[in-house]
Short mmCIF file of C-alpha atoms in Angstrom, two decimals:
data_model
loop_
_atom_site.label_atom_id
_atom_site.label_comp_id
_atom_site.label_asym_id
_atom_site.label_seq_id
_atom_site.Cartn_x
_atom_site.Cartn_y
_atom_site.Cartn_z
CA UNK A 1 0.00 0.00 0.00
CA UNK A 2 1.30 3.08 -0.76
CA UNK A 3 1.71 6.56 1.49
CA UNK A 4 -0.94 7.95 -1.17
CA UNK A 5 -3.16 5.22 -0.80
CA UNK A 6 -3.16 5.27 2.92
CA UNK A 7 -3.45 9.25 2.73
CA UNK A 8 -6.39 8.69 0.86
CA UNK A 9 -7.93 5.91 3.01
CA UNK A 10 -7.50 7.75 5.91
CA UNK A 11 -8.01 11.62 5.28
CA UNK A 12 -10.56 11.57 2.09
CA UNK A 13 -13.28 10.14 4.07
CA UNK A 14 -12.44 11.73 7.72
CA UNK A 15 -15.33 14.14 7.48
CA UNK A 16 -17.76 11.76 7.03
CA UNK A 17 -18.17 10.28 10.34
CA UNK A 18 -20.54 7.88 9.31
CA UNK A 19 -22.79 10.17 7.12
CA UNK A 20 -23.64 8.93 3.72
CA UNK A 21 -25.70 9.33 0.67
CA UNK A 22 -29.40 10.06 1.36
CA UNK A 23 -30.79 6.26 0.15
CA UNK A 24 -28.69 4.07 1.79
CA UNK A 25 -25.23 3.79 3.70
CA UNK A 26 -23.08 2.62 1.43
CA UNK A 27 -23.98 3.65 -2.21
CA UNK A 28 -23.61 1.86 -5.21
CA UNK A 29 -21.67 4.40 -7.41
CA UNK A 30 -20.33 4.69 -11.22
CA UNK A 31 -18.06 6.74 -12.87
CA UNK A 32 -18.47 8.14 -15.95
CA UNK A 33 -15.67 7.95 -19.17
CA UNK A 34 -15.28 11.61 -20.17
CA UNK A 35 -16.01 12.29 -23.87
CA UNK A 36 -12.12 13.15 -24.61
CA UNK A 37 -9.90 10.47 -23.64
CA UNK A 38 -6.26 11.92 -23.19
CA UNK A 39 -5.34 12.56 -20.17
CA UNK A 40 -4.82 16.51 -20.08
CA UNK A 41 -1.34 17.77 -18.21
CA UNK A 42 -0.08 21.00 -17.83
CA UNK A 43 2.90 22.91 -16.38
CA UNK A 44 2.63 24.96 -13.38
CA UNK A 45 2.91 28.15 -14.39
CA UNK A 46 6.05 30.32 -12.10
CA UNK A 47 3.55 32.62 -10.30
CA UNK A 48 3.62 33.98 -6.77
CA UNK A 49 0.80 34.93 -4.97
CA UNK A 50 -2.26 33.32 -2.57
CA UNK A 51 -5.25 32.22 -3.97
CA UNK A 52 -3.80 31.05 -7.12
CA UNK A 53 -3.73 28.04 -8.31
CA UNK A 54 -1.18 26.14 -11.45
CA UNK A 55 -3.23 28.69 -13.53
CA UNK A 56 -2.87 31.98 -14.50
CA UNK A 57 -6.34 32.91 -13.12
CA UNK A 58 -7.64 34.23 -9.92
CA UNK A 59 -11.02 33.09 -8.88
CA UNK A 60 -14.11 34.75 -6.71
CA UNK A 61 -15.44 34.56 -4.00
CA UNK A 62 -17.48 31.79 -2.30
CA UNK A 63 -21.01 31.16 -2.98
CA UNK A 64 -23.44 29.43 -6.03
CA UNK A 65 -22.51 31.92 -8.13
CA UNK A 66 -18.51 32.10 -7.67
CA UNK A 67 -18.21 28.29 -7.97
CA UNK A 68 -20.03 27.98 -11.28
CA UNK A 69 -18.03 30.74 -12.61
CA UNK A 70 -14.33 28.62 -11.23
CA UNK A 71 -16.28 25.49 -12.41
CA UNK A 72 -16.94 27.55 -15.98
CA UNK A 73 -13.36 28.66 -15.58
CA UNK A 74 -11.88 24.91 -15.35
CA UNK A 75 -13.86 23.59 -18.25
CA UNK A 76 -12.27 26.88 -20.32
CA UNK A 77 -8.92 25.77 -19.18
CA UNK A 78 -9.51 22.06 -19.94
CA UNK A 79 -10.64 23.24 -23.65
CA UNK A 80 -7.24 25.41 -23.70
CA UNK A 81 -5.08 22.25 -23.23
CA UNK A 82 -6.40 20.83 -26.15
CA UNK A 83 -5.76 24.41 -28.31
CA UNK A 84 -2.82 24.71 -30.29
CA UNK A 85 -2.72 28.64 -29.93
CA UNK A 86 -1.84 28.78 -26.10
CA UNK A 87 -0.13 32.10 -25.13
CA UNK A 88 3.90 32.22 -24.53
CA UNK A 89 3.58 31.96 -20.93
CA UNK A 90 1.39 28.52 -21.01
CA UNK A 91 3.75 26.89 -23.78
CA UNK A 92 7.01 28.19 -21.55
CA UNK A 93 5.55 26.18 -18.70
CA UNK A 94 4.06 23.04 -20.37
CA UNK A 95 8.07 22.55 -22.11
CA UNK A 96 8.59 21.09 -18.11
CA UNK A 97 6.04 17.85 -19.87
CA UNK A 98 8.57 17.36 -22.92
CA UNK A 99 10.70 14.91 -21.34
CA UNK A 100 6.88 12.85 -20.88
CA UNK A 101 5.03 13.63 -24.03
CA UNK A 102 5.59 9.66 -25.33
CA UNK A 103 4.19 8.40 -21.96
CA UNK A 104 1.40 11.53 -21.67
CA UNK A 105 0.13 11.28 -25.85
CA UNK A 106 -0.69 7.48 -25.06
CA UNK A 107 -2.22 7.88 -21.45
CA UNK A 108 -6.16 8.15 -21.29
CA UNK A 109 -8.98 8.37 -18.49
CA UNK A 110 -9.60 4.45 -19.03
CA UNK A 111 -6.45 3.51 -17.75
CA UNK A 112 -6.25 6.38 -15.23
CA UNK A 113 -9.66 5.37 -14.05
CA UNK A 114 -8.89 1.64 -14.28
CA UNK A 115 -6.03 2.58 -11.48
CA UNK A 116 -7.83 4.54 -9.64
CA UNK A 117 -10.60 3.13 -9.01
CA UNK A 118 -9.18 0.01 -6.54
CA UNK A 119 -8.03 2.91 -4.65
CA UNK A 120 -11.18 4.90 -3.70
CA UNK A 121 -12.59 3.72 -0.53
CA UNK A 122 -16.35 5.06 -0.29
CA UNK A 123 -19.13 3.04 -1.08
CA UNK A 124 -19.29 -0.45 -2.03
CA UNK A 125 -19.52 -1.56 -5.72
CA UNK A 126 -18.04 0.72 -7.94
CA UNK A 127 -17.50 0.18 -11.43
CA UNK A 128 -16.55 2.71 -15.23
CA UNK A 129 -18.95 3.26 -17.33
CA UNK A 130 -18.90 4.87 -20.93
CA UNK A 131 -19.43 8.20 -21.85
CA UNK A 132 -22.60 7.32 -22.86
CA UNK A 133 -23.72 4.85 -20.53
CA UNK A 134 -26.87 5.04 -18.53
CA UNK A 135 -25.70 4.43 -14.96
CA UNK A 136 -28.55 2.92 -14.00
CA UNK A 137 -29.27 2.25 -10.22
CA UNK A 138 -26.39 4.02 -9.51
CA UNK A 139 -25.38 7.05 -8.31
CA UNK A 140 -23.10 8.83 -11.34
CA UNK A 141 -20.06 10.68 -10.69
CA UNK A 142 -18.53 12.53 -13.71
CA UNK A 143 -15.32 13.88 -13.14
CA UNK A 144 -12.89 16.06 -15.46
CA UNK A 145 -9.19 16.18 -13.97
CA UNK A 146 -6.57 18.30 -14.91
CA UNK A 147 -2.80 17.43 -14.13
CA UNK A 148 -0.10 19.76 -13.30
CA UNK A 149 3.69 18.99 -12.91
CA UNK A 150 5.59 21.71 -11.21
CA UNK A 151 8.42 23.69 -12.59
CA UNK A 152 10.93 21.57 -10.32
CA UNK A 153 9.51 18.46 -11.43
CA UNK A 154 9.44 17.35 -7.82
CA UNK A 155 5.38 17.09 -7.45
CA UNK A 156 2.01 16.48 -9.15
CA UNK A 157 -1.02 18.70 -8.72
CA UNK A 158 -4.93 17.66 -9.40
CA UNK A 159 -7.84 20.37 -10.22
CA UNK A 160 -10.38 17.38 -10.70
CA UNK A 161 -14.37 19.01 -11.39
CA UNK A 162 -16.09 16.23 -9.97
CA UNK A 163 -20.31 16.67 -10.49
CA UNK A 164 -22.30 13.31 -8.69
CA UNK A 165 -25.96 12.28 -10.23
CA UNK A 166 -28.11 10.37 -8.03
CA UNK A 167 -30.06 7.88 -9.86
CA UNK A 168 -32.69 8.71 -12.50
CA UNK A 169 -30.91 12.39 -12.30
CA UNK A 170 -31.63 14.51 -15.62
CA UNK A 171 -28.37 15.34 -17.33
CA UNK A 172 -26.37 18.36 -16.04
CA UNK A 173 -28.98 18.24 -13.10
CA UNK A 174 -26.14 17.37 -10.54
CA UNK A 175 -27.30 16.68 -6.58
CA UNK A 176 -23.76 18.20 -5.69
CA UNK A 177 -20.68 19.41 -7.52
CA UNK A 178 -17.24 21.21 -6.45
CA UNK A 179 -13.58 21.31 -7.61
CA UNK A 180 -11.05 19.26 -5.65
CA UNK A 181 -7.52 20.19 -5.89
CA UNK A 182 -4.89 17.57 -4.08
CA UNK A 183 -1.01 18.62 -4.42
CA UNK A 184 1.30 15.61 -3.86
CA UNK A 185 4.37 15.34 -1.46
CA UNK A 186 7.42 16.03 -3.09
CA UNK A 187 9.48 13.40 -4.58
CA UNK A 188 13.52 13.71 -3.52
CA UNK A 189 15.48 12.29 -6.57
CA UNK A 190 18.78 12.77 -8.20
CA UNK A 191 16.90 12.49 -11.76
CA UNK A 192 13.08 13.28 -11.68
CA UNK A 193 12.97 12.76 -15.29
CA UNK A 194 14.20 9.54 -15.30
CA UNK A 195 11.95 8.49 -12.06
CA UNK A 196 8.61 9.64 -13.89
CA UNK A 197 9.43 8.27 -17.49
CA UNK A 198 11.22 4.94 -16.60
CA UNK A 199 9.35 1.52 -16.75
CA UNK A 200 6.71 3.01 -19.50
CA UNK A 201 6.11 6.49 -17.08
CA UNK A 202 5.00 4.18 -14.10
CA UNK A 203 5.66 6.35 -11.16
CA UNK A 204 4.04 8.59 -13.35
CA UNK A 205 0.82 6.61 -13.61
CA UNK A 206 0.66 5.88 -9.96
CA UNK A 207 1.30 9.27 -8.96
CA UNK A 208 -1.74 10.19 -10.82
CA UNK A 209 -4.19 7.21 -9.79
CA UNK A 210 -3.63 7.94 -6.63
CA UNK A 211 -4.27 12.08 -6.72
CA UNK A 212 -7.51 10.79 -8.57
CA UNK A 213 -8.71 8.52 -6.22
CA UNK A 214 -7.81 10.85 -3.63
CA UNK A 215 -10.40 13.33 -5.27
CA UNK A 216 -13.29 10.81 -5.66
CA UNK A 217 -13.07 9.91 -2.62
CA UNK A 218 -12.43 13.75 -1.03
CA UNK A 219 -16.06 14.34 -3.76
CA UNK A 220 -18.05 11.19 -2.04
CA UNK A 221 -17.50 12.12 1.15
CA UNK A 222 -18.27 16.19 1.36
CA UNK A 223 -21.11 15.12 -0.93
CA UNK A 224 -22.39 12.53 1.97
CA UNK A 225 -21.59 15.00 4.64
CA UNK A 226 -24.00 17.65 2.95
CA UNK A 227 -26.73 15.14 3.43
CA UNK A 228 -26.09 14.86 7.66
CA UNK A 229 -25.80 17.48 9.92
CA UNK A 230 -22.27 19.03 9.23
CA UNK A 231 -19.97 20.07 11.51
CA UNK A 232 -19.66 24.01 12.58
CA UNK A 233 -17.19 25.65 9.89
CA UNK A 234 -13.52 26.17 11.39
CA UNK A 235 -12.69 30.04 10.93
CA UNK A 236 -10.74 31.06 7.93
CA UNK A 237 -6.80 31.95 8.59
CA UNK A 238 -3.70 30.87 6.21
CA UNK A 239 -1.89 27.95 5.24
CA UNK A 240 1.26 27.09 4.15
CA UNK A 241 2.06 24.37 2.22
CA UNK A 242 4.77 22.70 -0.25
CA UNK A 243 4.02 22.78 -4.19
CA UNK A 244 7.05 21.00 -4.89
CA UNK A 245 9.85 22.57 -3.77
CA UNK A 246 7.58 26.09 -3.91
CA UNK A 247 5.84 27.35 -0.71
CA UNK A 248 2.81 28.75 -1.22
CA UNK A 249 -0.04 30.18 0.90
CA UNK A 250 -3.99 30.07 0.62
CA UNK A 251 -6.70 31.12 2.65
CA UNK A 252 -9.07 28.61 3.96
CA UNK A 253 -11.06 26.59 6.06
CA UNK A 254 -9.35 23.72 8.20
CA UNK A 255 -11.98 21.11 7.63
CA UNK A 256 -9.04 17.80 8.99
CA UNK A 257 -5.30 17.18 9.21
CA UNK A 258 -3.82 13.79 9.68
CA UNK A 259 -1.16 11.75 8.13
CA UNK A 260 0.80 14.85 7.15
CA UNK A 261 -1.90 16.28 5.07
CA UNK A 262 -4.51 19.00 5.47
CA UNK A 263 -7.83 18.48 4.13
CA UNK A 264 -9.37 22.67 3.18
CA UNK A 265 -12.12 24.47 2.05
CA UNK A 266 -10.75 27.10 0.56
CA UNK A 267 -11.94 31.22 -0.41
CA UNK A 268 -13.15 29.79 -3.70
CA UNK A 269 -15.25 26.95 -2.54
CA UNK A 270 -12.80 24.30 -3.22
CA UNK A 271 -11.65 21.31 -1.32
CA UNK A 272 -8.21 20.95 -1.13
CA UNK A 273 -5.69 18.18 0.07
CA UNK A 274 -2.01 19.67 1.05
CA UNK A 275 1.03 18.32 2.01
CA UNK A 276 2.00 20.10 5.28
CA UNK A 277 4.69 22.37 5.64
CA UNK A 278 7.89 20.61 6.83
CA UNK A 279 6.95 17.40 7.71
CA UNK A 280 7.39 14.29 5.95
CA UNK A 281 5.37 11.67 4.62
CA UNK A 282 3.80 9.87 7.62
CA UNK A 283 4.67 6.41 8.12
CA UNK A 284 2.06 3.79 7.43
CA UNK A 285 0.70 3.54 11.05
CA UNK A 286 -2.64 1.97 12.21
CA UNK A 287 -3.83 4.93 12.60
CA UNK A 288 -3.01 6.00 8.83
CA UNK A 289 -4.83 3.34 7.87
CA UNK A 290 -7.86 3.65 9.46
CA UNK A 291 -10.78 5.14 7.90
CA UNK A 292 -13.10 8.00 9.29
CA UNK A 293 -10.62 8.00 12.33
CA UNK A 294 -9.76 12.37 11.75
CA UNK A 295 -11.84 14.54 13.72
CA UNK A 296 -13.36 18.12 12.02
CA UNK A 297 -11.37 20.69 13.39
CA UNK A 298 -12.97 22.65 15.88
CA UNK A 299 -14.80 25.73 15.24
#
């Protein structure tokens, strides 16, 4: 099991507490093939500031409104990676992906998925389904991720739009929606090209499976949680955290912290997963391992 995997296991689903899904405890879920299937990855772009993510863009404030317009946002910036005419600044950053581009032109959501998916830890059947495909009895998550590598190389970085159906949901009639954003611990190597690309880009791969099921699982369980009675918000002050090698700050809402990570709600709505400032990747305790076992932070 990997430090990711027991991350996920143990921080994605700390908020929950034993909430779930409206219909039933442990839902039946399915996720949906997006219509493109290439991966998309992207550099981080060298910018310094809080509130600012691998983009270039800053986004609003909280509320219906602001999230639809970050959610619009990431869909524009999904359709950009797939645009030849990207501006200097955004073709400066992605060159840190040329060492990768035989392993990334090849790599599509069916075999992210297909590694992610073992990974996720809420519910109990879970299964891919097409693009197309009805889901059926289940509930439907559709999901669109966006990858970053950081200038260093040292670190990956998820913006995954995740939008869940409940069954018999009209399309784009979500129950819940929200961005997740999960930056992985940094990776100490002599050569971090040769550690992402060898053995067909594996580390690569499971880097990426991981961040993903991360997300889902992050998704599933604030989803759930909006169904119970939640927990008082925490008050808003600011974190530090490693992107790579980079520091950066943010503004946001402690909602856990356990196993070196911090789960937030950020300005913007978001939930994001952080590596916290100087410490290490936690070892692979009992306590790592355990589901549910992280408290909400006090108010």
């Amino acid at each position: 099991m990997t430090i990711s995997h027991i991350l996920l296991r143990a921080g994605a689903l700390a908020c929950l507490s034993g909430a779930a899904f409206a219909q039933t405890p442990s839902p039946d879920w399915a996720l949906r093939l997006p219509q493109q299937d290439r991966v998309a990855f992207r550099g981080v772009l060298n910018l310094d500031g809080a509130g600012q993510g691998p983009g270039t863009m800053l986004y609003p404030a909280p509320g219906v409104a602001g999230l639809l317009v970050a959610i619009a946002t990431h869909g524009a910036l999904v359709n950009s990676s797939r645009n030849e005419e990207k501006s200097k600044i955004e073709v400066e950053a992605d060159k840190v992906l040329l060492p990768y581009q035989d392993i990334l032109t090849g790599y599509g959501h069916r075999e992210l998925l297909a590694n992610a998916l073992p990974q996720t830890a809420f519910g109990h059947d879970r299964k891919v389904i097409g693009a197309e495909e009805a889901g059926g009895a289940n509930w439907v998550v559709e999901s669109t991720p966006v990858f970053y590598m950081t200038q260093d190389q040292s670190a990956l970085v998820l913006e995954n739009q995740v939008q869940i159906y409940k069954p018999g949901a009209a399309p784009k009639q979500p129950s819940y929606q929200n961005m997740v954003r999960v930056v992985s611990q940094v990776r100490e190597h002599g050569d971090l090209p040769a550690y992402w690309h060898d053995n067909l880009g594996q580390e690569l791969k499971t880097e990426s499976a991981s961040l993903m099921a991360m997300s889902l699982d992050i998704a599933l369980s604030h989803a759930a949680e909006a169904t119970a009675a939640p927990a008082p918000p925490s008050a808003f002050r600011t974190f530090r955290y490693r992107q790579g090698k980079q520091e950066v700050v943010e503004r946001a809402q402690l909602v856990n912290e356990q196993c070196g990570r911090s789960l937030l709600k950020t300005l913007r709505g978001w939930l994001m997963s952080v590596p916290l400032l100087n410490r290490g990747a936690a070892p692979a305790s009992s306590a790592c391992e355990t589901v549910g076992k992280v408290k909400p932070a006090a108010g």
